[in-house]
C-alpha cells in the first residue's frame, strides 16, 4: 500500500503529538517496509528524530510546492494537500493528530484519523474559547468524514460516542507505546552524570509531564506535607502559569528544598531520571492515554496515578490509583510503596508483564489491521 500521513506534528513538535506521529511512522516502516509511507507537512523544520526516519527507503516527505500554498501552510494542510493524494497514488491517508483535510471525501482516498482525547470538552476551563471552537469543529469533522477512527484508549472511544455520537462500529481502539529508549537500561555512567548534573537526591518521587492545571502536580506537592522530610519530589516538564501556583504553595509551606522543578531535559537523559527514581507519580485529572506511565513501568518504577480517566488502562491492575483531589490518600499510598520494598517489587514485576501488550510490534499489527479493514 501507499500510505499518506499528516506529518505536521512529526516535523514541528518534539513532545506529545509529535512523539506519537514519529512513533507510528517508525513502527509501520520497521515492521511493514513493503508499504510506502508519504509524509505531508506544511513547512520544513530541522528535526533530527524525523531525519532518521527519512533516511529509510520507504519513507519520504512532501511540502507545499506552489507559491500561494508555501505562504499559507495551514490552509494547504486543511484544503490543499488532499488535491495531491490521487496523483501520488495513495491508498489510505492517516491523520495522526485529531485532524484530516476538510475536503478529504473529495480526494477519493480512504482515510483514518487518530483521536487522542476530548479533554477540551470535559475540561473547557483549561482552554481558550477560540481554541475549543476550532478543535470541536475540525476534530468532529474528521471523525464524521473519515472511514475509520482510531481511539488511543477505551476512554477516548467512549467520549467520541457520548459527546459526538460517533458509531461504536466505526471506532477501533489501538493503544500507544513509548520510545525504545525507556526499554533499555541507562548506563551507570549516565545515571551518575545525571545525579551530579541535577543534584538529585538518593531517593525521590518522579513526575514527568507539563506543569499545568489539568495535570495536577499540586496534589503530589500537597502530599509531601503528610510525609517525612526526607521524601523528595523531582518534577520534569514544560512550565506554564500554573507553575507559579505550585511555587507559591511550596513557599507557603516551606517545601522548596524538597521539590525540584526542571524543564528542557533532553530525551536521552529522561530514562536515567526514571531509572534512578523510587516511585513515579502521575496525578493528572484527565489524559487520552498516559505515556509517561508506560515509560515509568518499562523503567522498572512502581506507579501511583489518578482515577477518573484512562490511566488505569495505561498502568494496569498492579499500579495504584487515588482520587485527584485526595492529598492525604496520595500521601498514604506513597508512604506504603516507599516503606514496603517487597510490594514495590511486585508492582514492578506485574506492571511490566501488563505493558507487554503495548509492544511496538503489537501496535503496528493493530494499525495494519485497521488499514486492511478500511481497504476491504
mmCIF file of C-alpha atoms in Angstrom:
data_model
loop_
_atom_site.group_PDB
_atom_site.id
_atom_site.type_symbol
_atom_site.label_atom_id
_atom_site.label_comp_id
_atom_site.label_asym_id
_atom_site.label_seq_id
_atom_site.Cartn_x
_atom_site.Cartn_y
_atom_site.Cartn_z
ATOM 1 C CA UNK A 1 0.000 0.000 0.000
ATOM 2 C CA UNK A 2 0.932 3.642 -0.373
ATOM 3 C CA UNK A 3 0.023 5.293 2.906
ATOM 4 C CA UNK A 4 -0.049 9.037 3.499
ATOM 5 C CA UNK A 5 0.476 10.571 6.932
ATOM 6 C CA UNK A 6 -0.318 14.057 8.202
ATOM 7 C CA UNK A 7 3.209 14.866 9.408
ATOM 8 C CA UNK A 8 2.806 18.423 10.716
ATOM 9 C CA UNK A 9 3.333 17.317 14.317
ATOM 10 C CA UNK A 10 6.066 14.845 13.362
ATOM 11 C CA UNK A 11 8.022 17.764 11.893
ATOM 12 C CA UNK A 12 7.253 20.565 14.332
ATOM 13 C CA UNK A 13 6.575 19.006 17.769
ATOM 14 C CA UNK A 14 9.213 17.352 19.948
ATOM 15 C CA UNK A 15 6.772 16.024 22.568
ATOM 16 C CA UNK A 16 3.189 14.740 22.751
ATOM 17 C CA UNK A 17 1.580 14.542 19.330
ATOM 18 C CA UNK A 18 4.976 14.819 17.669
ATOM 19 C CA UNK A 19 6.255 11.786 19.545
ATOM 20 C CA UNK A 20 3.122 9.822 18.655
ATOM 21 C CA UNK A 21 3.358 10.751 14.974
ATOM 22 C CA UNK A 22 7.012 9.740 14.690
ATOM 23 C CA UNK A 23 6.309 6.577 16.683
ATOM 24 C CA UNK A 24 3.607 5.410 14.253
ATOM 25 C CA UNK A 25 5.731 6.253 11.199
ATOM 26 C CA UNK A 26 8.662 4.410 12.759
ATOM 27 C CA UNK A 27 6.906 1.183 13.708
ATOM 28 C CA UNK A 28 4.953 0.897 10.459
ATOM 29 C CA UNK A 29 8.134 1.382 8.451
ATOM 30 C CA UNK A 30 10.111 -1.072 10.605
ATOM 31 C CA UNK A 31 7.597 -3.903 10.627
ATOM 32 C CA UNK A 32 5.967 -3.363 7.229
ATOM 33 C CA UNK A 33 8.689 -1.969 4.929
ATOM 34 C CA UNK A 34 6.939 -3.287 1.804
ATOM 35 C CA UNK A 35 4.488 -0.395 2.072
ATOM 36 C CA UNK A 36 5.406 3.146 1.040
ATOM 37 C CA UNK A 37 4.916 5.955 3.532
ATOM 38 C CA UNK A 38 4.447 9.512 2.250
ATOM 39 C CA UNK A 39 4.556 12.292 4.826
ATOM 40 C CA UNK A 40 2.767 15.600 4.218
ATOM 41 C CA UNK A 41 3.774 18.694 6.205
ATOM 42 C CA UNK A 42 3.036 22.418 5.702
ATOM 43 C CA UNK A 43 6.636 23.581 6.199
ATOM 44 C CA UNK A 44 10.068 22.134 6.944
ATOM 45 C CA UNK A 45 11.788 22.421 10.297
ATOM 46 C CA UNK A 46 15.019 20.878 11.492
ATOM 47 C CA UNK A 47 14.156 17.719 13.417
ATOM 48 C CA UNK A 48 16.861 15.140 13.964
ATOM 49 C CA UNK A 49 14.456 12.436 15.148
ATOM 50 C CA UNK A 50 12.448 12.774 11.943
ATOM 51 C CA UNK A 51 15.576 12.954 9.783
ATOM 52 C CA UNK A 52 16.488 9.448 10.943
ATOM 53 C CA UNK A 53 13.145 8.143 9.652
ATOM 54 C CA UNK A 54 13.541 9.962 6.344
ATOM 55 C CA UNK A 55 16.726 8.020 5.651
ATOM 56 C CA UNK A 56 14.658 4.863 5.161
ATOM 57 C CA UNK A 57 13.875 3.959 1.539
ATOM 58 C CA UNK A 58 10.139 3.503 2.201
ATOM 59 C CA UNK A 59 9.648 6.930 3.860
ATOM 60 C CA UNK A 60 9.531 10.285 2.039
ATOM 61 C CA UNK A 61 8.157 13.752 2.787
ATOM 62 C CA UNK A 62 6.390 16.431 0.768
ATOM 63 C CA UNK A 63 5.825 20.132 1.421
ATOM 64 C CA UNK A 64 3.745 22.705 -0.476
ATOM 65 C CA UNK A 65 5.393 23.316 -3.840
ATOM 66 C CA UNK A 66 3.491 26.266 -5.329
ATOM 67 C CA UNK A 67 3.916 29.861 -4.157
ATOM 68 C CA UNK A 68 0.448 30.529 -2.656
ATOM 69 C CA UNK A 69 0.443 27.357 -0.582
ATOM 70 C CA UNK A 70 4.003 27.933 0.628
ATOM 71 C CA UNK A 71 2.828 31.196 2.172
ATOM 72 C CA UNK A 72 -0.312 29.645 3.698
ATOM 73 C CA UNK A 73 0.808 26.300 5.134
ATOM 74 C CA UNK A 74 -2.188 25.917 7.454
ATOM 75 C CA UNK A 75 -4.640 26.401 4.584
ATOM 76 C CA UNK A 76 -2.637 23.944 2.473
ATOM 77 C CA UNK A 77 -2.937 21.356 5.232
ATOM 78 C CA UNK A 78 -6.692 21.974 5.538
ATOM 79 C CA UNK A 79 -7.628 22.280 1.859
ATOM 80 C CA UNK A 80 -4.646 21.951 -0.473
ATOM 81 C CA UNK A 81 -2.636 18.822 0.237
ATOM 82 C CA UNK A 82 -5.525 16.410 -0.363
ATOM 83 C CA UNK A 83 -5.594 17.505 -4.009
ATOM 84 C CA UNK A 84 -2.334 15.585 -4.445
ATOM 85 C CA UNK A 85 -3.417 12.289 -2.910
ATOM 86 C CA UNK A 86 -4.737 10.602 -6.046
ATOM 87 C CA UNK A 87 -1.826 11.809 -8.170
ATOM 88 C CA UNK A 88 0.530 10.438 -5.507
ATOM 89 C CA UNK A 89 -1.241 7.088 -5.714
ATOM 90 C CA UNK A 90 -2.304 6.939 -2.064
ATOM 91 C CA UNK A 91 -4.431 4.029 -0.899
ATOM 92 C CA UNK A 92 -5.002 5.479 2.587
ATOM 93 C CA UNK A 93 -4.408 8.795 4.313
ATOM 94 C CA UNK A 94 -3.945 8.694 8.094
ATOM 95 C CA UNK A 95 -4.379 11.857 10.167
ATOM 96 C CA UNK A 96 -2.181 11.207 13.199
ATOM 97 C CA UNK A 97 -3.251 14.140 15.380
ATOM 98 C CA UNK A 98 -7.057 14.501 15.508
ATOM 99 C CA UNK A 99 -7.385 16.175 12.103
ATOM 100 C CA UNK A 100 -7.994 15.491 8.423
ATOM 101 C CA UNK A 101 -8.254 17.857 5.450
ATOM 102 C CA UNK A 102 -11.787 19.215 5.440
ATOM 103 C CA UNK A 103 -12.211 18.079 1.812
ATOM 104 C CA UNK A 104 -10.874 14.577 2.406
ATOM 105 C CA UNK A 105 -14.001 12.942 0.953
ATOM 106 C CA UNK A 106 -13.486 14.775 -2.345
ATOM 107 C CA UNK A 107 -9.939 13.398 -2.588
ATOM 108 C CA UNK A 108 -11.208 9.915 -3.484
ATOM 109 C CA UNK A 109 -8.801 8.347 -0.978
ATOM 110 C CA UNK A 110 -9.848 6.332 2.066
ATOM 111 C CA UNK A 111 -8.985 7.974 5.369
ATOM 112 C CA UNK A 112 -8.341 7.238 9.033
ATOM 113 C CA UNK A 113 -7.950 9.678 11.907
ATOM 114 C CA UNK A 114 -6.333 9.018 15.283
ATOM 115 C CA UNK A 115 -8.253 10.738 18.077
ATOM 116 C CA UNK A 116 -6.241 11.288 21.238
ATOM 117 C CA UNK A 117 -8.760 12.839 23.599
ATOM 118 C CA UNK A 118 -11.670 15.237 24.024
ATOM 119 C CA UNK A 119 -10.264 16.921 27.101
ATOM 120 C CA UNK A 120 -11.248 20.343 25.757
ATOM 121 C CA UNK A 121 -14.898 19.242 26.097
ATOM 122 C CA UNK A 122 -14.524 17.598 29.506
ATOM 123 C CA UNK A 123 -12.452 20.436 30.994
ATOM 124 C CA UNK A 124 -13.263 23.553 28.954
ATOM 125 C CA UNK A 125 -11.863 25.818 31.674
ATOM 126 C CA UNK A 126 -8.349 24.786 30.682
ATOM 127 C CA UNK A 127 -8.723 26.055 27.091
ATOM 128 C CA UNK A 128 -9.308 29.394 25.410
ATOM 129 C CA UNK A 129 -12.781 29.739 23.896
ATOM 130 C CA UNK A 130 -11.483 30.150 20.345
ATOM 131 C CA UNK A 131 -9.293 27.039 20.674
ATOM 132 C CA UNK A 132 -12.227 24.966 21.925
ATOM 133 C CA UNK A 133 -14.379 26.039 18.995
ATOM 134 C CA UNK A 134 -11.668 25.280 16.445
ATOM 135 C CA UNK A 135 -10.947 21.868 17.974
ATOM 136 C CA UNK A 136 -14.623 20.965 18.203
ATOM 137 C CA UNK A 137 -15.233 21.823 14.561
ATOM 138 C CA UNK A 138 -12.107 20.289 12.987
ATOM 139 C CA UNK A 139 -11.927 17.176 15.146
ATOM 140 C CA UNK A 140 -15.610 16.345 14.817
ATOM 141 C CA UNK A 141 -15.488 16.855 11.060
ATOM 142 C CA UNK A 142 -12.510 14.479 10.875
ATOM 143 C CA UNK A 143 -14.460 11.792 12.750
ATOM 144 C CA UNK A 144 -17.531 12.255 10.560
ATOM 145 C CA UNK A 145 -15.660 12.373 7.245
ATOM 146 C CA UNK A 146 -13.196 9.521 7.759
ATOM 147 C CA UNK A 147 -13.703 5.835 7.016
ATOM 148 C CA UNK A 148 -12.364 4.773 10.409
ATOM 149 C CA UNK A 149 -11.429 6.349 13.745
ATOM 150 C CA UNK A 150 -8.544 5.070 15.845
ATOM 151 C CA UNK A 151 -9.038 5.950 19.528
ATOM 152 C CA UNK A 152 -5.953 5.669 21.705
ATOM 153 C CA UNK A 153 -7.939 4.339 24.684
ATOM 154 C CA UNK A 154 -11.328 2.960 25.630
ATOM 155 C CA UNK A 155 -11.924 6.220 27.496
ATOM 156 C CA UNK A 156 -11.428 8.248 24.305
ATOM 157 C CA UNK A 157 -13.688 5.839 22.415
ATOM 158 C CA UNK A 158 -16.487 6.341 24.954
ATOM 159 C CA UNK A 159 -16.082 10.111 24.789
ATOM 160 C CA UNK A 160 -16.369 10.064 20.986
ATOM 161 C CA UNK A 161 -19.592 8.093 21.288
ATOM 162 C CA UNK A 162 -21.059 10.120 24.165
ATOM 163 C CA UNK A 163 -20.137 13.656 23.076
ATOM 164 C CA UNK A 164 -20.486 13.343 19.301
ATOM 165 C CA UNK A 165 -22.495 10.196 18.675
ATOM 166 C CA UNK A 166 -19.776 8.506 16.631
ATOM 167 C CA UNK A 167 -20.907 4.932 15.988
ATOM 168 C CA UNK A 168 -19.086 2.293 18.006
ATOM 169 C CA UNK A 169 -18.536 0.125 14.925
ATOM 170 C CA UNK A 170 -16.593 2.977 13.304
ATOM 171 C CA UNK A 171 -14.031 3.173 16.143
ATOM 172 C CA UNK A 172 -11.022 0.911 16.736
ATOM 173 C CA UNK A 173 -9.001 1.201 19.952
ATOM 174 C CA UNK A 174 -5.245 0.974 19.374
ATOM 175 C CA UNK A 175 -3.092 1.795 22.376
ATOM 176 C CA UNK A 176 0.191 3.692 22.302
ATOM 177 C CA UNK A 177 3.698 2.648 23.193
ATOM 178 C CA UNK A 178 6.762 4.552 24.315
ATOM 179 C CA UNK A 179 10.151 5.359 22.881
ATOM 180 C CA UNK A 180 12.540 2.349 22.854
ATOM 181 C CA UNK A 181 14.968 4.430 24.942
ATOM 182 C CA UNK A 182 12.862 3.716 28.016
ATOM 183 C CA UNK A 183 13.070 -0.029 27.481
ATOM 184 C CA UNK A 184 16.883 -0.097 27.731
ATOM 185 C CA UNK A 185 18.890 0.183 30.979
ATOM 186 C CA UNK A 186 20.696 3.507 31.240
ATOM 187 C CA UNK A 187 24.421 3.133 31.800
ATOM 188 C CA UNK A 188 25.825 3.613 35.283
ATOM 189 C CA UNK A 189 27.921 6.443 33.862
ATOM 190 C CA UNK A 190 24.820 8.275 32.622
ATOM 191 C CA UNK A 191 22.988 7.772 35.913
ATOM 192 C CA UNK A 192 25.966 9.139 37.843
ATOM 193 C CA UNK A 193 26.246 12.070 35.442
ATOM 194 C CA UNK A 194 22.542 12.894 35.809
ATOM 195 C CA UNK A 195 22.654 12.703 39.598
ATOM 196 C CA UNK A 196 25.601 15.084 39.719
ATOM 197 C CA UNK A 197 24.424 17.434 36.970
ATOM 198 C CA UNK A 198 20.971 17.982 38.509
ATOM 199 C CA UNK A 199 21.911 17.414 42.168
ATOM 200 C CA UNK A 200 19.360 14.630 42.530
ATOM 201 C CA UNK A 201 18.658 13.149 45.974
ATOM 202 C CA UNK A 202 19.415 9.486 46.631
ATOM 203 C CA UNK A 203 15.691 8.681 46.660
ATOM 204 C CA UNK A 204 12.907 10.670 45.026
ATOM 205 C CA UNK A 205 9.394 10.601 43.594
ATOM 206 C CA UNK A 206 9.388 11.460 39.892
ATOM 207 C CA UNK A 207 6.756 13.334 37.897
ATOM 208 C CA UNK A 208 7.058 13.841 34.117
ATOM 209 C CA UNK A 209 4.556 15.991 32.212
ATOM 210 C CA UNK A 210 3.723 19.620 31.569
ATOM 211 C CA UNK A 211 3.323 21.550 34.801
ATOM 212 C CA UNK A 212 -0.205 22.734 34.072
ATOM 213 C CA UNK A 213 -3.525 22.795 35.932
ATOM 214 C CA UNK A 214 -5.035 19.681 34.358
ATOM 215 C CA UNK A 215 -2.019 17.525 35.137
ATOM 216 C CA UNK A 216 -2.430 18.362 38.806
ATOM 217 C CA UNK A 217 1.160 18.288 40.110
ATOM 218 C CA UNK A 218 -0.017 20.210 43.176
ATOM 219 C CA UNK A 219 -1.613 17.016 44.531
ATOM 220 C CA UNK A 220 1.805 15.388 44.987
ATOM 221 C CA UNK A 221 3.222 18.601 46.442
ATOM 222 C CA UNK A 222 0.366 18.722 48.954
ATOM 223 C CA UNK A 223 1.004 15.089 49.830
ATOM 224 C CA UNK A 224 4.557 15.974 50.883
ATOM 225 C CA UNK A 225 3.154 17.800 53.921
ATOM 226 C CA UNK A 226 1.941 14.439 55.243
ATOM 227 C CA UNK A 227 5.240 12.641 54.569
ATOM 228 C CA UNK A 228 8.649 12.614 56.298
ATOM 229 C CA UNK A 229 11.065 15.432 55.440
ATOM 230 C CA UNK A 230 13.403 13.107 53.537
ATOM 231 C CA UNK A 231 10.754 12.320 50.888
ATOM 232 C CA UNK A 232 11.663 14.410 47.832
ATOM 233 C CA UNK A 233 9.979 15.184 44.517
ATOM 234 C CA UNK A 234 11.560 15.815 41.104
ATOM 235 C CA UNK A 235 9.092 17.235 38.554
ATOM 236 C CA UNK A 236 10.096 17.470 34.892
ATOM 237 C CA UNK A 237 8.006 19.323 32.340
ATOM 238 C CA UNK A 238 7.163 22.477 30.453
ATOM 239 C CA UNK A 239 6.388 25.362 32.775
ATOM 240 C CA UNK A 240 3.080 27.225 32.459
ATOM 241 C CA UNK A 241 1.432 29.917 34.653
ATOM 242 C CA UNK A 242 0.242 27.045 36.886
ATOM 243 C CA UNK A 243 3.889 26.524 37.867
ATOM 244 C CA UNK A 244 3.697 29.760 39.857
ATOM 245 C CA UNK A 245 0.757 28.342 41.801
ATOM 246 C CA UNK A 246 2.894 25.317 42.684
ATOM 247 C CA UNK A 247 5.811 27.560 43.687
ATOM 248 C CA UNK A 248 3.537 29.701 45.883
ATOM 249 C CA UNK A 249 2.380 26.572 47.709
ATOM 250 C CA UNK A 250 5.975 25.422 48.163
ATOM 251 C CA UNK A 251 6.888 28.809 49.627
ATOM 252 C CA UNK A 252 3.848 28.983 51.909
ATOM 253 C CA UNK A 253 4.564 25.601 53.478
ATOM 254 C CA UNK A 254 8.376 25.802 53.323
ATOM 255 C CA UNK A 255 8.733 22.868 50.940
ATOM 256 C CA UNK A 256 11.150 24.483 48.457
ATOM 257 C CA UNK A 257 14.089 22.278 49.459
ATOM 258 C CA UNK A 258 12.048 19.121 48.933
ATOM 259 C CA UNK A 259 10.976 19.785 45.335
ATOM 260 C CA UNK A 260 12.948 20.314 42.123
ATOM 261 C CA UNK A 261 11.093 21.773 39.125
ATOM 262 C CA UNK A 262 13.023 21.036 35.932
ATOM 263 C CA UNK A 263 12.267 21.690 32.275
ATOM 264 C CA UNK A 264 14.015 21.329 28.935
ATOM 265 C CA UNK A 265 15.501 17.934 29.842
ATOM 266 C CA UNK A 266 16.866 16.221 26.674
ATOM 267 C CA UNK A 267 15.119 12.999 25.700
ATOM 268 C CA UNK A 268 18.277 10.913 26.016
ATOM 269 C CA UNK A 269 18.572 11.906 29.698
ATOM 270 C CA UNK A 270 14.990 11.059 30.700
ATOM 271 C CA UNK A 271 15.453 7.264 31.046
ATOM 272 C CA UNK A 272 18.128 7.865 33.687
ATOM 273 C CA UNK A 273 15.737 10.106 35.661
ATOM 274 C CA UNK A 274 13.129 7.335 35.617
ATOM 275 C CA UNK A 275 15.555 4.554 36.483
ATOM 276 C CA UNK A 276 17.023 6.466 39.420
ATOM 277 C CA UNK A 277 13.579 7.183 40.897
ATOM 278 C CA UNK A 278 11.962 5.240 43.737
ATOM 279 C CA UNK A 279 8.407 5.939 42.611
ATOM 280 C CA UNK A 280 6.549 7.576 39.727
ATOM 281 C CA UNK A 281 3.512 9.771 40.458
ATOM 282 C CA UNK A 282 1.087 10.843 37.730
ATOM 283 C CA UNK A 283 -1.870 12.675 39.315
ATOM 284 C CA UNK A 284 -3.396 14.046 36.093
ATOM 285 C CA UNK A 285 -7.123 14.718 36.202
ATOM 286 C CA UNK A 286 -7.582 13.506 32.651
ATOM 287 C CA UNK A 287 -5.465 12.069 29.829
ATOM 288 C CA UNK A 288 -6.061 10.462 26.474
ATOM 289 C CA UNK A 289 -3.740 7.629 27.490
ATOM 290 C CA UNK A 290 -0.751 8.465 29.711
ATOM 291 C CA UNK A 291 2.507 7.516 28.014
ATOM 292 C CA UNK A 292 4.703 8.609 30.973
ATOM 293 C CA UNK A 293 3.155 5.727 32.925
ATOM 294 C CA UNK A 294 4.340 3.276 30.256
ATOM 295 C CA UNK A 295 7.788 4.893 30.309
ATOM 296 C CA UNK A 296 7.955 4.504 34.097
ATOM 297 C CA UNK A 297 6.883 0.866 34.066
ATOM 298 C CA UNK A 298 9.441 -0.031 31.401
ATOM 299 C CA UNK A 299 11.997 1.756 33.568
ATOM 300 C CA UNK A 300 11.196 -0.533 36.497
ATOM 301 C CA UNK A 301 9.481 2.097 38.640
ATOM 302 C CA UNK A 302 6.235 1.493 40.602
ATOM 303 C CA UNK A 303 3.419 3.877 39.631
ATOM 304 C CA UNK A 304 0.779 5.822 41.532
ATOM 305 C CA UNK A 305 -1.703 7.625 39.269
ATOM 306 C CA UNK A 306 -5.103 9.308 39.490
ATOM 307 C CA UNK A 307 -8.550 7.859 38.960
ATOM 308 C CA UNK A 308 -11.068 9.417 36.596
ATOM 309 C CA UNK A 309 -9.764 8.855 33.083
ATOM 310 C CA UNK A 310 -7.808 6.216 31.208
ATOM 311 C CA UNK A 311 -4.760 5.956 33.452
ATOM 312 C CA UNK A 312 -5.889 2.543 34.695
ATOM 313 C CA UNK A 313 -5.721 1.386 31.064
ATOM 314 C CA UNK A 314 -2.091 2.507 30.827
ATOM 315 C CA UNK A 315 -0.936 1.374 34.260
ATOM 316 C CA UNK A 316 -2.909 -1.837 34.648
ATOM 317 C CA UNK A 317 -4.077 -3.554 37.838
ATOM 318 C CA UNK A 318 -0.692 -3.631 39.576
ATOM 319 C CA UNK A 319 -0.359 0.155 39.757
ATOM 320 C CA UNK A 320 -2.073 2.224 42.461
ATOM 321 C CA UNK A 321 -4.754 4.865 41.825
ATOM 322 C CA UNK A 322 -6.043 7.675 44.036
ATOM 323 C CA UNK A 323 -8.672 10.381 43.627
ATOM 324 C CA UNK A 324 -7.110 13.507 42.041
ATOM 325 C CA UNK A 325 -8.207 15.669 44.994
ATOM 326 C CA UNK A 326 -7.156 13.312 47.790
ATOM 327 C CA UNK A 327 -3.776 14.605 49.006
ATOM 328 C CA UNK A 328 -3.847 12.501 52.176
ATOM 329 C CA UNK A 329 -4.708 9.409 50.159
ATOM 330 C CA UNK A 330 -1.806 10.139 47.816
ATOM 331 C CA UNK A 331 0.497 10.571 50.812
ATOM 332 C CA UNK A 332 -0.672 7.279 52.333
ATOM 333 C CA UNK A 333 -0.017 5.360 49.117
ATOM 334 C CA UNK A 334 3.402 6.968 48.640
ATOM 335 C CA UNK A 335 4.321 6.037 52.216
ATOM 336 C CA UNK A 336 3.110 2.469 51.640
ATOM 337 C CA UNK A 337 5.182 1.942 48.489
ATOM 338 C CA UNK A 338 8.331 3.548 49.911
ATOM 339 C CA UNK A 339 8.131 1.556 53.157
ATOM 340 C CA UNK A 340 7.305 -1.836 51.611
ATOM 341 C CA UNK A 341 10.090 -2.810 49.174
ATOM 342 C CA UNK A 342 8.614 -6.258 48.556
ATOM 343 C CA UNK A 343 5.255 -4.752 47.492
ATOM 344 C CA UNK A 344 7.037 -2.238 45.286
ATOM 345 C CA UNK A 345 8.865 -5.123 43.606
ATOM 346 C CA UNK A 346 5.572 -6.930 42.963
ATOM 347 C CA UNK A 347 4.220 -3.763 41.373
ATOM 348 C CA UNK A 348 7.254 -3.527 39.099
ATOM 349 C CA UNK A 349 7.092 -7.166 38.004
ATOM 350 C CA UNK A 350 3.340 -7.370 37.412
ATOM 351 C CA UNK A 351 3.182 -3.996 35.685
ATOM 352 C CA UNK A 352 5.986 -4.959 33.322
ATOM 353 C CA UNK A 353 4.032 -8.078 32.366
ATOM 354 C CA UNK A 354 0.949 -5.932 31.755
ATOM 355 C CA UNK A 355 2.627 -3.447 29.405
ATOM 356 C CA UNK A 356 3.866 -6.170 27.058
ATOM 357 C CA UNK A 357 0.594 -5.643 25.181
ATOM 358 C CA UNK A 358 1.944 -2.214 24.206
ATOM 359 C CA UNK A 359 4.938 -3.555 22.290
ATOM 360 C CA UNK A 360 5.848 -1.853 19.039
ATOM 361 C CA UNK A 361 5.070 -4.976 17.020
ATOM 362 C CA UNK A 362 1.604 -5.434 18.544
ATOM 363 C CA UNK A 363 0.695 -1.798 17.934
ATOM 364 C CA UNK A 364 1.958 -1.914 14.341
ATOM 365 C CA UNK A 365 -0.056 -5.087 13.709
ATOM 366 C CA UNK A 366 -3.190 -3.454 15.128
ATOM 367 C CA UNK A 367 -2.704 -0.376 12.945
ATOM 368 C CA UNK A 368 -2.203 -2.553 9.858
ATOM 369 C CA UNK A 369 -5.373 -4.476 10.699
ATOM 370 C CA UNK A 370 -7.312 -1.164 10.684
ATOM 371 C CA UNK A 371 -5.787 -0.278 7.307
ATOM 372 C CA UNK A 372 -6.867 -3.637 5.893
ATOM 373 C CA UNK A 373 -10.383 -3.225 7.253
ATOM 374 C CA UNK A 374 -10.640 0.170 5.571
ATOM 375 C CA UNK A 375 -9.321 -1.267 2.296
ATOM 376 C CA UNK A 376 -11.898 -4.062 2.498
#
